[in-house]
Amino acid sequence: MAPHDFWQVIHPPGTFPDDREFTSFYIAALEDGRQLCLPIRVLADGEHALASLIVNQASFAVLDALAEDLAEKIRPMRIDVVAGLPTLGLTLAAAVAQKLGHARYVPLGTSRKFWYRDELSVALSSITTPTQEKRLYIDPRMLPLLSGRRVGLIDDVISSGASIVSGLNLLTACGIEPVVIGAAMLQSERWRESLAAAGPQWITRIVGVFATPILKRNDGGRWQAPARP
């Protein structure tokens, strides 16, 4: 596949074999069996890799399918308002809010406007931009939309859990406790430790469209996914 071909098509179930071995791309499966091709990103040790999703590079059809699936999964939580994490989570959060029938959503941000307040911010880190020092802000004008409401916090991918924990820290500092945390992809299991440390209640509130494992290079040079339990 050419690099620009990823994230463009949701394939019918069974389009690609489920043999748990991969070369240049990983086949993610949605719960209904539909498949999505994801590029494989090799980690620093050269022996492990992760499947990647860049949701704002996805086709509208793929974004629509992911947002629809996530919206249906969190609909039973009766969300009043969606809050989105920057940067890529904003694309998904807006689409999920529309699927839920909301007129708007609340974007968190990393760009400090002059009317923002420092006490309404927290440090932010991301696995994809580990060397960048950023802060996560909430616009003070948005607080009335979240206070006393049933809030869903949305990101595109939950991997290390660092971004989600920053979002939770910011919202809880404002007296807001999300009732659900949603993402298109749950990337490996590493986020569980971060979420558990932030509070035991958070892990049970995580909802994802699909999950992907850490891949390991096998003796044949292919990427091997662990066997399903």
Coordinates of C-alpha atoms in Angstrom, one line a residue:
M1 CA 0.0 0.0 0.0
A2 CA 1.2 3.5 -0.7
P3 CA 1.5 5.7 2.4
H4 CA -1.4 7.9 1.4
D5 CA -3.7 4.9 1.0
F6 CA -3.9 4.0 4.7
W7 CA -7.1 4.9 6.7
Q8 CA -9.1 5.4 3.5
V9 CA -11.4 2.3 3.4
I10 CA -13.3 0.2 5.8
H11 CA -13.1 -3.2 4.3
P12 CA -15.8 -5.9 4.6
P13 CA -15.2 -8.8 7.1
G14 CA -12.8 -11.4 5.8
T15 CA -11.2 -9.2 3.2
F16 CA -7.8 -9.9 4.7
P17 CA -6.8 -13.2 6.4
D18 CA -6.6 -13.2 10.2
D19 CA -3.3 -15.0 10.5
R20 CA -1.8 -12.7 13.2
E21 CA 1.4 -12.1 11.0
F22 CA 2.0 -8.8 9.2
T23 CA 4.6 -7.2 6.9
S24 CA 4.0 -3.5 6.1
F25 CA 0.5 -3.0 7.6
Y26 CA -1.7 -4.3 10.4
I27 CA -5.3 -5.4 9.9
A28 CA -7.5 -4.0 12.7
A29 CA -10.9 -5.5 13.2
L30 CA -14.0 -3.7 14.4
E31 CA -16.4 -5.6 16.5
D32 CA -18.6 -6.4 13.6
G33 CA -15.7 -7.9 11.6
R34 CA -15.0 -5.0 9.3
Q35 CA -11.3 -4.3 8.7
L36 CA -9.1 -1.3 8.6
C37 CA -5.5 -1.3 7.3
L38 CA -3.1 0.6 9.6
P39 CA 0.6 1.3 8.9
I40 CA 3.2 -0.4 11.3
R41 CA 5.5 2.0 13.2
V42 CA 8.7 0.3 14.4
L43 CA 9.7 1.2 17.9
A44 CA 13.2 2.2 19.0
D45 CA 14.4 -1.3 19.9
G46 CA 13.8 -2.4 16.3
E47 CA 12.1 -5.6 17.6
H48 CA 8.7 -4.2 18.5
A49 CA 6.2 -2.1 16.6
L50 CA 2.7 -0.5 16.9
A51 CA -0.1 0.0 14.5
S52 CA -0.8 3.7 13.8
L53 CA -3.9 5.7 13.2
I54 CA -3.9 9.4 12.2
V55 CA -7.6 10.2 12.2
N56 CA -7.4 13.6 10.5
Q57 CA -5.8 11.9 7.5
A58 CA -8.6 9.4 7.3
S59 CA -11.2 9.5 4.6
F60 CA -14.5 11.0 5.5
A61 CA -16.1 7.6 5.2
V62 CA -13.6 6.0 7.7
L63 CA -14.0 9.0 10.1
D64 CA -17.8 8.6 9.8
A65 CA -17.7 4.9 10.5
L66 CA -15.4 5.3 13.5
A67 CA -17.5 8.2 14.9
E68 CA -20.7 6.2 14.4
D69 CA -19.3 3.2 16.2
L70 CA -18.0 5.1 19.1
A71 CA -21.1 7.2 19.5
E72 CA -23.2 4.0 19.6
K73 CA -20.9 2.6 22.3
I74 CA -21.2 5.6 24.6
R75 CA -24.8 6.5 23.8
P76 CA -26.1 4.4 26.8
M77 CA -24.1 6.8 29.1
R78 CA -26.4 9.6 28.2
I79 CA -23.7 12.1 27.5
D80 CA -24.8 15.8 27.7
V81 CA -21.6 17.2 26.1
V82 CA -18.4 15.9 24.5
A83 CA -15.0 17.3 25.3
G84 CA -12.2 16.7 22.8
L85 CA -8.4 16.4 23.4
P86 CA -6.0 18.1 21.0
T87 CA -4.9 17.7 18.4
L88 CA -6.2 14.7 16.6
G89 CA -8.9 13.9 19.2
L90 CA -10.7 17.1 18.2
T91 CA -11.5 15.7 14.8
L92 CA -13.1 12.6 16.3
A93 CA -14.8 14.4 19.2
A94 CA -16.6 16.8 16.8
A95 CA -17.8 13.9 14.7
V96 CA -19.0 11.9 17.7
A97 CA -20.9 14.9 19.2
Q98 CA -22.7 15.2 15.9
K99 CA -23.6 11.5 15.8
L100 CA -25.0 11.9 19.4
G101 CA -27.2 14.7 18.1
H102 CA -25.4 17.5 19.9
A103 CA -25.2 21.0 18.5
R104 CA -21.6 21.6 19.6
Y105 CA -18.7 20.1 21.6
V106 CA -16.0 21.6 23.8
P107 CA -12.5 21.5 22.4
L108 CA -9.6 21.6 24.9
G109 CA -6.5 23.3 23.4
T110 CA -2.7 23.8 23.6
S111 CA -2.7 27.3 22.3
R112 CA -3.0 29.9 25.1
K113 CA -5.4 32.8 24.2
F114 CA -4.9 36.0 26.2
W115 CA -8.1 35.5 28.2
Y116 CA -7.1 32.0 29.4
R117 CA -6.1 31.5 33.0
D118 CA -3.0 29.5 34.0
E119 CA -4.8 27.8 36.8
L120 CA -7.1 26.3 34.1
S121 CA -4.2 24.4 32.5
V122 CA -2.0 21.3 33.1
A123 CA 1.2 19.9 31.5
L124 CA 0.5 17.8 28.5
S125 CA 2.7 15.1 26.9
S126 CA 2.1 12.7 24.0
I127 CA 3.7 9.5 22.8
T128 CA 3.9 10.9 19.3
T129 CA 5.5 14.2 20.4
P130 CA 7.6 13.3 23.5
T131 CA 10.1 16.1 23.2
Q132 CA 7.6 18.9 23.0
E133 CA 6.7 20.7 26.2
K134 CA 3.0 21.8 26.0
R135 CA 0.2 22.7 28.3
L136 CA -3.4 21.8 28.0
Y137 CA -6.0 24.6 28.4
I138 CA -9.7 24.9 28.8
D139 CA -11.3 28.1 27.7
P140 CA -12.9 29.7 30.8
R141 CA -16.0 30.5 28.7
M142 CA -16.6 26.8 28.1
L143 CA -16.8 25.8 31.8
P144 CA -20.6 26.5 32.1
L145 CA -21.1 24.0 29.2
L146 CA -19.4 21.2 31.3
S147 CA -20.2 22.0 34.9
G148 CA -22.9 19.7 36.3
R149 CA -23.2 17.9 33.0
R150 CA -22.5 14.3 32.0
V151 CA -19.3 14.7 30.0
G152 CA -17.6 12.3 27.6
L153 CA -13.8 12.9 27.1
I154 CA -12.7 11.9 23.5
D155 CA -9.3 11.3 22.0
D156 CA -8.3 9.6 18.8
V157 CA -5.9 7.0 20.3
I158 CA -5.2 6.0 23.8
S159 CA -1.6 4.6 23.9
S160 CA 0.6 5.4 26.9
G161 CA -2.4 7.1 28.6
A162 CA -0.4 10.4 29.1
S163 CA -2.7 12.6 27.1
I164 CA -5.9 11.2 28.6
V165 CA -4.5 11.6 32.1
S166 CA -3.7 15.2 31.4
G167 CA -7.3 15.8 30.2
L168 CA -8.7 14.1 33.3
N169 CA -6.4 16.1 35.5
L170 CA -7.6 19.3 33.9
L171 CA -11.3 18.5 34.0
T172 CA -11.2 17.2 37.6
A173 CA -9.4 20.3 38.7
C174 CA -12.4 22.2 37.3
G175 CA -14.8 20.0 39.3
I176 CA -15.8 18.0 36.2
E177 CA -15.6 14.2 36.3
P178 CA -16.2 12.5 32.9
V179 CA -18.5 9.6 32.9
V180 CA -16.9 8.0 29.9
I181 CA -13.6 8.2 28.0
G182 CA -13.7 7.3 24.4
A183 CA -11.2 6.7 21.6
A184 CA -11.1 5.2 18.1
M185 CA -8.1 2.9 18.9
L186 CA -6.8 1.5 22.2
Q187 CA -3.1 1.0 21.3
S188 CA -1.6 -1.9 23.4
E189 CA -2.3 -2.2 27.1
R190 CA 0.2 0.4 28.4
W191 CA -2.4 3.0 29.2
R192 CA -3.9 0.8 31.9
E193 CA -1.1 1.6 34.4
S194 CA -1.3 5.3 33.8
L195 CA -5.1 5.3 34.2
A196 CA -5.0 3.2 37.3
A197 CA -2.5 5.5 38.9
A198 CA -4.7 8.5 38.1
G199 CA -7.7 6.8 39.7
P200 CA -9.1 3.3 39.8
Q201 CA -12.5 4.5 38.4
W202 CA -11.0 5.5 35.1
I203 CA -10.2 2.1 33.6
T204 CA -13.8 1.0 33.7
R205 CA -14.9 4.1 31.8
I206 CA -12.6 3.5 28.8
V207 CA -14.4 2.7 25.5
G208 CA -12.7 2.1 22.2
V209 CA -13.8 1.2 18.7
F210 CA -11.0 -1.3 18.3
A211 CA -7.8 -2.4 20.0
T212 CA -4.3 -3.1 18.6
P213 CA -1.4 -4.9 20.3
I214 CA 2.3 -4.4 20.5
L215 CA 3.8 -6.4 17.6
K216 CA 7.0 -8.4 17.9
R217 CA 9.4 -9.3 15.0
N218 CA 9.5 -13.0 14.5
D219 CA 12.3 -15.2 13.1
G220 CA 10.9 -14.8 9.6
G221 CA 11.2 -11.0 9.8
R222 CA 7.4 -10.5 9.9
W223 CA 5.5 -8.7 12.7
Q224 CA 3.7 -11.1 15.0
A225 CA 0.7 -10.2 17.1
P226 CA 0.1 -12.2 20.3
A227 CA -2.4 -15.0 20.2
R228 CA -5.9 -13.9 21.3
P229 CA -6.9 -15.3 24.7

